[in-house]
Amino acid sequence: MLMSRCSRQACLASLPISLNDISMILLPMWPGLVRTSLGNSGKQRFSPLRPTNSCWKGNIKSDDKTFTPATTDFTMSLPLQMDDTKVKRGIVIKDDWPGYNLDLFTYPEHYHEDIENIYIPHGVIMDRIERLARYITEDFEDSKIMVLCVLKGGYKFCADLVEFIKVLGRNSNRYLETRVEFIRLKSYLNDQSTEDLHIIGSSDLSFLRGKSVLIVEAIVDTGKTMKALLKHVETFEPKMVKVAGLLVKRVSNMAESLTNYVGFEIPNQFVVGYALDYNEYFRDLNHICVISKKGKMKYKI
């Protein structure tokens, strides 16, 4: 019997993704899914069955309805859990991915004209974070880690990631005790990343000395901010430092090598939602969305 969580996993059916770690994700599934291989091309065809009024022609028949397949093709890369730099690779979303129609999901109505599409649905985000939590639980040798959450954009990602780590620990003999601390950074003005790293509040991270540290950041693009933060953290002599990034942007000089655990690799789109903001707006969106031109103009400062 197919899993009941198809409402979340079915969202992956049309994501233009290249899965570098097939084991970490359950492929789209719903009742009547048909899968066929396309030779040695690396592609597989997934055919959800949909009702039609046609007569029986060798298709699958149930009561009065005949089901014919509606095929969706996408390419999966070879199953690769980590590359040579020990980076847990993310789900790669292709440049031409148009996102989902807004009518397919719920979101705050006052943002209706301010976002173009639902880029990554909330259910898909949660499934991916659950897998990152497993990676982290398996990788850290210490039984205690210090989680350094980068505010404000990282607070939802951090909260969900830590909760999944706790759940995994309660259901296994490998419990990873987490202590969460926060650091607030600001490096964006409107939709542009600035050169300077601004640490808002105390910059004293002496509590990291001798600890195994996991930095949790919502989005990494050029890596300027993360490089500056890592340099700052290292001055307090932690035992080890790893970085979890929910999103890594595919830009020139992209900073994927700075991030040990990657949720999604995305094109150079300005995205909002799931605590990611545009001048403090859109943090209340559960999904990750692409902001519209009207939205940028409306909330520009």
mmCIF file of N, CA, C and O in Angstrom, residues 231-285:
data_model
loop_
_atom_site.group_PDB
_atom_site.id
_atom_site.type_symbol
_atom_site.label_atom_id
_atom_site.label_comp_id
_atom_site.label_asym_id
_atom_site.label_seq_id
_atom_site.Cartn_x
_atom_site.Cartn_y
_atom_site.Cartn_z
ATOM 1 N N LYS A 231 34.772 33.118 9.899
ATOM 2 C CA LYS A 231 36.018 33.716 10.379
ATOM 3 C C LYS A 231 35.841 34.246 11.802
ATOM 4 O O LYS A 231 36.711 34.083 12.667
ATOM 5 N N HIS A 232 34.686 34.864 12.050
ATOM 6 C CA HIS A 232 34.385 35.395 13.377
ATOM 7 C C HIS A 232 34.240 34.268 14.391
ATOM 8 O O HIS A 232 34.780 34.348 15.512
ATOM 9 N N VAL A 233 33.535 33.197 14.018
ATOM 10 C CA VAL A 233 33.322 32.062 14.918
ATOM 11 C C VAL A 233 34.647 31.394 15.272
ATOM 12 O O VAL A 233 34.888 31.010 16.429
ATOM 13 N N GLU A 234 35.534 31.239 14.287
ATOM 14 C CA GLU A 234 36.801 30.552 14.512
ATOM 15 C C GLU A 234 37.679 31.264 15.541
ATOM 16 O O GLU A 234 38.527 30.635 16.193
ATOM 17 N N THR A 235 37.503 32.554 15.704
ATOM 18 C CA THR A 235 38.319 33.286 16.688
ATOM 19 C C THR A 235 38.009 32.833 18.112
ATOM 20 O O THR A 235 38.808 33.105 19.034
ATOM 21 N N PHE A 236 36.876 32.161 18.322
ATOM 22 C CA PHE A 236 36.509 31.696 19.658
ATOM 23 C C PHE A 236 36.881 30.223 19.880
ATOM 24 O O PHE A 236 36.465 29.623 20.865
ATOM 25 N N GLU A 237 37.640 29.663 18.951
ATOM 26 C CA GLU A 237 38.248 28.335 19.078
ATOM 27 C C GLU A 237 37.242 27.220 19.403
ATOM 28 O O GLU A 237 37.383 26.512 20.403
ATOM 29 N N PRO A 238 36.235 27.027 18.553
ATOM 30 C CA PRO A 238 35.344 25.881 18.741
ATOM 31 C C PRO A 238 36.070 24.586 18.381
ATOM 32 O O PRO A 238 37.090 24.603 17.672
ATOM 33 N N LYS A 239 35.570 23.466 18.851
ATOM 34 C CA LYS A 239 36.164 22.168 18.534
ATOM 35 C C LYS A 239 36.029 21.863 17.055
ATOM 36 O O LYS A 239 36.950 21.387 16.394
ATOM 37 N N MET A 240 34.851 22.115 16.503
ATOM 38 C CA MET A 240 34.592 21.924 15.079
ATOM 39 C C MET A 240 33.386 22.763 14.691
ATOM 40 O O MET A 240 32.574 23.128 15.540
ATOM 41 N N VAL A 241 33.292 23.089 13.400
ATOM 42 C CA VAL A 241 32.180 23.898 12.900
ATOM 43 C C VAL A 241 31.663 23.301 11.605
ATOM 44 O O VAL A 241 32.444 23.003 10.685
ATOM 45 N N LYS A 242 30.350 23.112 11.536
ATOM 46 C CA LYS A 242 29.696 22.717 10.289
ATOM 47 C C LYS A 242 28.524 23.659 10.035
ATOM 48 O O LYS A 242 28.013 24.297 10.959
ATOM 49 N N VAL A 243 28.118 23.720 8.763
ATOM 50 C CA VAL A 243 27.079 24.661 8.359
ATOM 51 C C VAL A 243 25.942 23.919 7.671
ATOM 52 O O VAL A 243 26.178 23.091 6.784
ATOM 53 N N ALA A 244 24.717 24.216 8.084
ATOM 54 C CA ALA A 244 23.519 23.712 7.407
ATOM 55 C C ALA A 244 22.821 24.888 6.741
ATOM 56 O O ALA A 244 22.488 25.870 7.409
ATOM 57 N N GLY A 245 22.622 24.796 5.438
ATOM 58 C CA GLY A 245 21.932 25.847 4.698
ATOM 59 C C GLY A 245 20.710 25.276 4.011
ATOM 60 O O GLY A 245 20.820 24.320 3.244
ATOM 61 N N LEU A 246 19.553 25.839 4.280
ATOM 62 C CA LEU A 246 18.339 25.337 3.638
ATOM 63 C C LEU A 246 18.397 25.560 2.131
ATOM 64 O O LEU A 246 18.082 24.670 1.340
ATOM 65 N N LEU A 247 18.832 26.756 1.727
ATOM 66 C CA LEU A 247 18.921 27.107 0.310
ATOM 67 C C LEU A 247 20.336 27.564 -0.012
ATOM 68 O O LEU A 247 20.929 28.336 0.742
ATOM 69 N N VAL A 248 20.874 27.090 -1.128
ATOM 70 C CA VAL A 248 22.127 27.614 -1.670
ATOM 71 C C VAL A 248 21.847 28.086 -3.085
ATOM 72 O O VAL A 248 21.352 27.319 -3.918
ATOM 73 N N LYS A 249 22.131 29.355 -3.340
ATOM 74 C CA LYS A 249 21.856 29.912 -4.662
ATOM 75 C C LYS A 249 22.952 29.532 -5.648
ATOM 76 O O LYS A 249 24.136 29.524 -5.311
ATOM 77 N N ARG A 250 22.521 29.249 -6.870
ATOM 78 C CA ARG A 250 23.436 28.912 -7.955
ATOM 79 C C ARG A 250 23.864 30.218 -8.634
ATOM 80 O O ARG A 250 23.227 30.682 -9.580
ATOM 81 N N VAL A 251 24.920 30.817 -8.106
ATOM 82 C CA VAL A 251 25.432 32.075 -8.640
ATOM 83 C C VAL A 251 26.904 31.891 -8.954
ATOM 84 O O VAL A 251 27.521 30.889 -8.599
ATOM 85 N N SER A 252 27.487 32.882 -9.650
ATOM 86 C CA SER A 252 28.932 32.820 -9.890
ATOM 87 C C SER A 252 29.644 32.859 -8.543
ATOM 88 O O SER A 252 29.229 33.573 -7.631
ATOM 89 N N ASN A 253 30.691 32.062 -8.435
ATOM 90 C CA ASN A 253 31.416 31.934 -7.164
ATOM 91 C C ASN A 253 30.495 31.443 -6.054
ATOM 92 O O ASN A 253 30.601 31.885 -4.899
ATOM 93 N N MET A 254 29.578 30.538 -6.413
ATOM 94 C CA MET A 254 28.636 30.049 -5.402
ATOM 95 C C MET A 254 29.387 29.378 -4.258
ATOM 96 O O MET A 254 30.456 28.800 -4.442
ATOM 97 N N ALA A 255 28.785 29.463 -3.078
ATOM 98 C CA ALA A 255 29.493 29.082 -1.856
ATOM 99 C C ALA A 255 29.050 27.736 -1.311
ATOM 100 O O ALA A 255 29.021 27.540 -0.115
ATOM 101 N N GLU A 256 28.725 26.807 -2.205
ATOM 102 C CA GLU A 256 28.246 25.510 -1.725
ATOM 103 C C GLU A 256 29.288 24.818 -0.857
ATOM 104 O O GLU A 256 28.949 24.106 0.094
ATOM 105 N N SER A 257 30.577 25.017 -1.155
ATOM 106 C CA SER A 257 31.622 24.339 -0.393
ATOM 107 C C SER A 257 31.662 24.799 1.060
ATOM 108 O O SER A 257 32.239 24.134 1.917
ATOM 109 N N LEU A 258 31.049 25.949 1.362
ATOM 110 C CA LEU A 258 30.994 26.429 2.734
ATOM 111 C C LEU A 258 29.909 25.724 3.530
ATOM 112 O O LEU A 258 29.889 25.811 4.766
ATOM 113 N N THR A 259 29.015 25.045 2.847
ATOM 114 C CA THR A 259 27.825 24.487 3.482
ATOM 115 C C THR A 259 27.906 22.970 3.487
ATOM 116 O O THR A 259 27.950 22.337 2.442
ATOM 117 N N ASN A 260 27.930 22.376 4.660
ATOM 118 C CA ASN A 260 28.058 20.926 4.781
ATOM 119 C C ASN A 260 26.760 20.190 4.527
ATOM 120 O O ASN A 260 26.767 19.037 4.088
ATOM 121 N N TYR A 261 25.637 20.827 4.837
ATOM 122 C CA TYR A 261 24.321 20.205 4.651
ATOM 123 C C TYR A 261 23.440 21.182 3.874
ATOM 124 O O TYR A 261 23.163 22.287 4.335
ATOM 125 N N VAL A 262 23.045 20.770 2.675
ATOM 126 C CA VAL A 262 22.298 21.650 1.776
ATOM 127 C C VAL A 262 20.896 21.095 1.576
ATOM 128 O O VAL A 262 20.727 19.925 1.228
ATOM 129 N N GLY A 263 19.897 21.954 1.781
ATOM 130 C CA GLY A 263 18.529 21.538 1.528
ATOM 131 C C GLY A 263 18.215 21.541 0.048
ATOM 132 O O GLY A 263 17.943 20.503 -0.556
ATOM 133 N N PHE A 264 18.275 22.710 -0.566
ATOM 134 C CA PHE A 264 17.957 22.874 -1.981
ATOM 135 C C PHE A 264 18.978 23.803 -2.630
ATOM 136 O O PHE A 264 19.342 24.829 -2.052
ATOM 137 N N GLU A 265 19.418 23.427 -3.822
ATOM 138 C CA GLU A 265 20.218 24.339 -4.644
ATOM 139 C C GLU A 265 19.263 24.979 -5.628
ATOM 140 O O GLU A 265 18.601 24.301 -6.414
ATOM 141 N N ILE A 266 19.180 26.311 -5.618
ATOM 142 C CA ILE A 266 18.188 27.007 -6.424
ATOM 143 C C ILE A 266 18.862 27.994 -7.375
ATOM 144 O O ILE A 266 20.006 28.402 -7.150
ATOM 145 N N PRO A 267 18.157 28.383 -8.446
ATOM 146 C CA PRO A 267 18.690 29.422 -9.338
ATOM 147 C C PRO A 267 18.803 30.751 -8.588
ATOM 148 O O PRO A 267 18.354 30.882 -7.441
ATOM 149 N N ASN A 268 19.364 31.732 -9.245
ATOM 150 C CA ASN A 268 19.537 33.048 -8.634
ATOM 151 C C ASN A 268 18.229 33.828 -8.661
ATOM 152 O O ASN A 268 18.074 34.822 -9.358
ATOM 153 N N GLN A 269 17.267 33.327 -7.891
ATOM 154 C CA GLN A 269 15.963 33.967 -7.734
ATOM 155 C C GLN A 269 15.892 34.583 -6.350
ATOM 156 O O GLN A 269 16.454 34.039 -5.393
ATOM 157 N N PHE A 270 15.196 35.711 -6.238
ATOM 158 C CA PHE A 270 14.987 36.267 -4.903
ATOM 159 C C PHE A 270 13.710 35.649 -4.343
ATOM 160 O O PHE A 270 12.617 35.902 -4.830
ATOM 161 N N VAL A 271 13.881 34.825 -3.329
ATOM 162 C CA VAL A 271 12.750 34.089 -2.777
ATOM 163 C C VAL A 271 12.419 34.590 -1.378
ATOM 164 O O VAL A 271 13.277 35.124 -0.664
ATOM 165 N N VAL A 272 11.161 34.396 -1.015
ATOM 166 C CA VAL A 272 10.674 34.836 0.290
ATOM 167 C C VAL A 272 9.820 33.727 0.892
ATOM 168 O O VAL A 272 9.445 32.764 0.221
ATOM 169 N N GLY A 273 9.493 33.893 2.157
ATOM 170 C CA GLY A 273 8.655 32.914 2.838
ATOM 171 C C GLY A 273 9.467 31.955 3.678
ATOM 172 O O GLY A 273 10.696 31.887 3.566
ATOM 173 N N TYR A 274 8.789 31.215 4.537
ATOM 174 C CA TYR A 274 9.437 30.322 5.486
ATOM 175 C C TYR A 274 10.516 31.088 6.255
ATOM 176 O O TYR A 274 11.648 30.659 6.394
ATOM 177 N N ALA A 275 10.123 32.271 6.729
ATOM 178 C CA ALA A 275 10.944 33.208 7.524
ATOM 179 C C ALA A 275 11.915 34.041 6.694
ATOM 180 O O ALA A 275 12.573 34.937 7.234
ATOM 181 N N LEU A 276 12.027 33.782 5.386
ATOM 182 C CA LEU A 276 12.842 34.647 4.529
ATOM 183 C C LEU A 276 12.025 35.883 4.179
ATOM 184 O O LEU A 276 10.849 35.780 3.835
ATOM 185 N N ASP A 277 12.679 37.050 4.225
ATOM 186 C CA ASP A 277 11.906 38.279 4.089
ATOM 187 C C ASP A 277 12.378 39.143 2.929
ATOM 188 O O ASP A 277 13.431 38.906 2.326
ATOM 189 N N TYR A 278 11.560 40.139 2.640
ATOM 190 C CA TYR A 278 11.942 41.255 1.789
ATOM 191 C C TYR A 278 11.606 42.488 2.602
ATOM 192 O O TYR A 278 10.422 42.834 2.759
ATOM 193 N N ASN A 279 12.627 43.112 3.170
ATOM 194 C CA ASN A 279 12.429 44.270 4.050
ATOM 195 C C ASN A 279 11.407 43.992 5.156
ATOM 196 O O ASN A 279 10.508 44.792 5.425
ATOM 197 N N GLU A 280 11.548 42.808 5.765
ATOM 198 C CA GLU A 280 10.752 42.343 6.905
ATOM 199 C C GLU A 280 9.344 41.862 6.552
ATOM 200 O O GLU A 280 8.601 41.440 7.443
ATOM 201 N N TYR A 281 8.981 41.850 5.301
ATOM 202 C CA TYR A 281 7.694 41.290 4.874
ATOM 203 C C TYR A 281 7.888 39.845 4.391
ATOM 204 O O TYR A 281 8.995 39.430 4.077
ATOM 205 N N PHE A 282 6.821 39.087 4.365
ATOM 206 C CA PHE A 282 6.734 37.725 3.835
ATOM 207 C C PHE A 282 7.251 36.639 4.793
ATOM 208 O O PHE A 282 7.205 35.470 4.451
ATOM 209 N N ARG A 283 7.715 36.991 5.974
ATOM 210 C CA ARG A 283 8.192 35.951 6.893
ATOM 211 C C ARG A 283 7.069 35.008 7.302
ATOM 212 O O ARG A 283 7.322 33.876 7.703
ATOM 213 N N ASP A 284 5.823 35.465 7.221
ATOM 214 C CA ASP A 284 4.679 34.666 7.667
ATOM 215 C C ASP A 284 4.188 33.678 6.610
ATOM 216 O O ASP A 284 3.227 32.939 6.852
ATOM 217 N N LEU A 285 4.823 33.623 5.456
ATOM 218 C CA LEU A 285 4.489 32.603 4.458
ATOM 219 C C LEU A 285 5.077 31.258 4.871
ATOM 220 O O LEU A 285 6.244 31.188 5.261
#
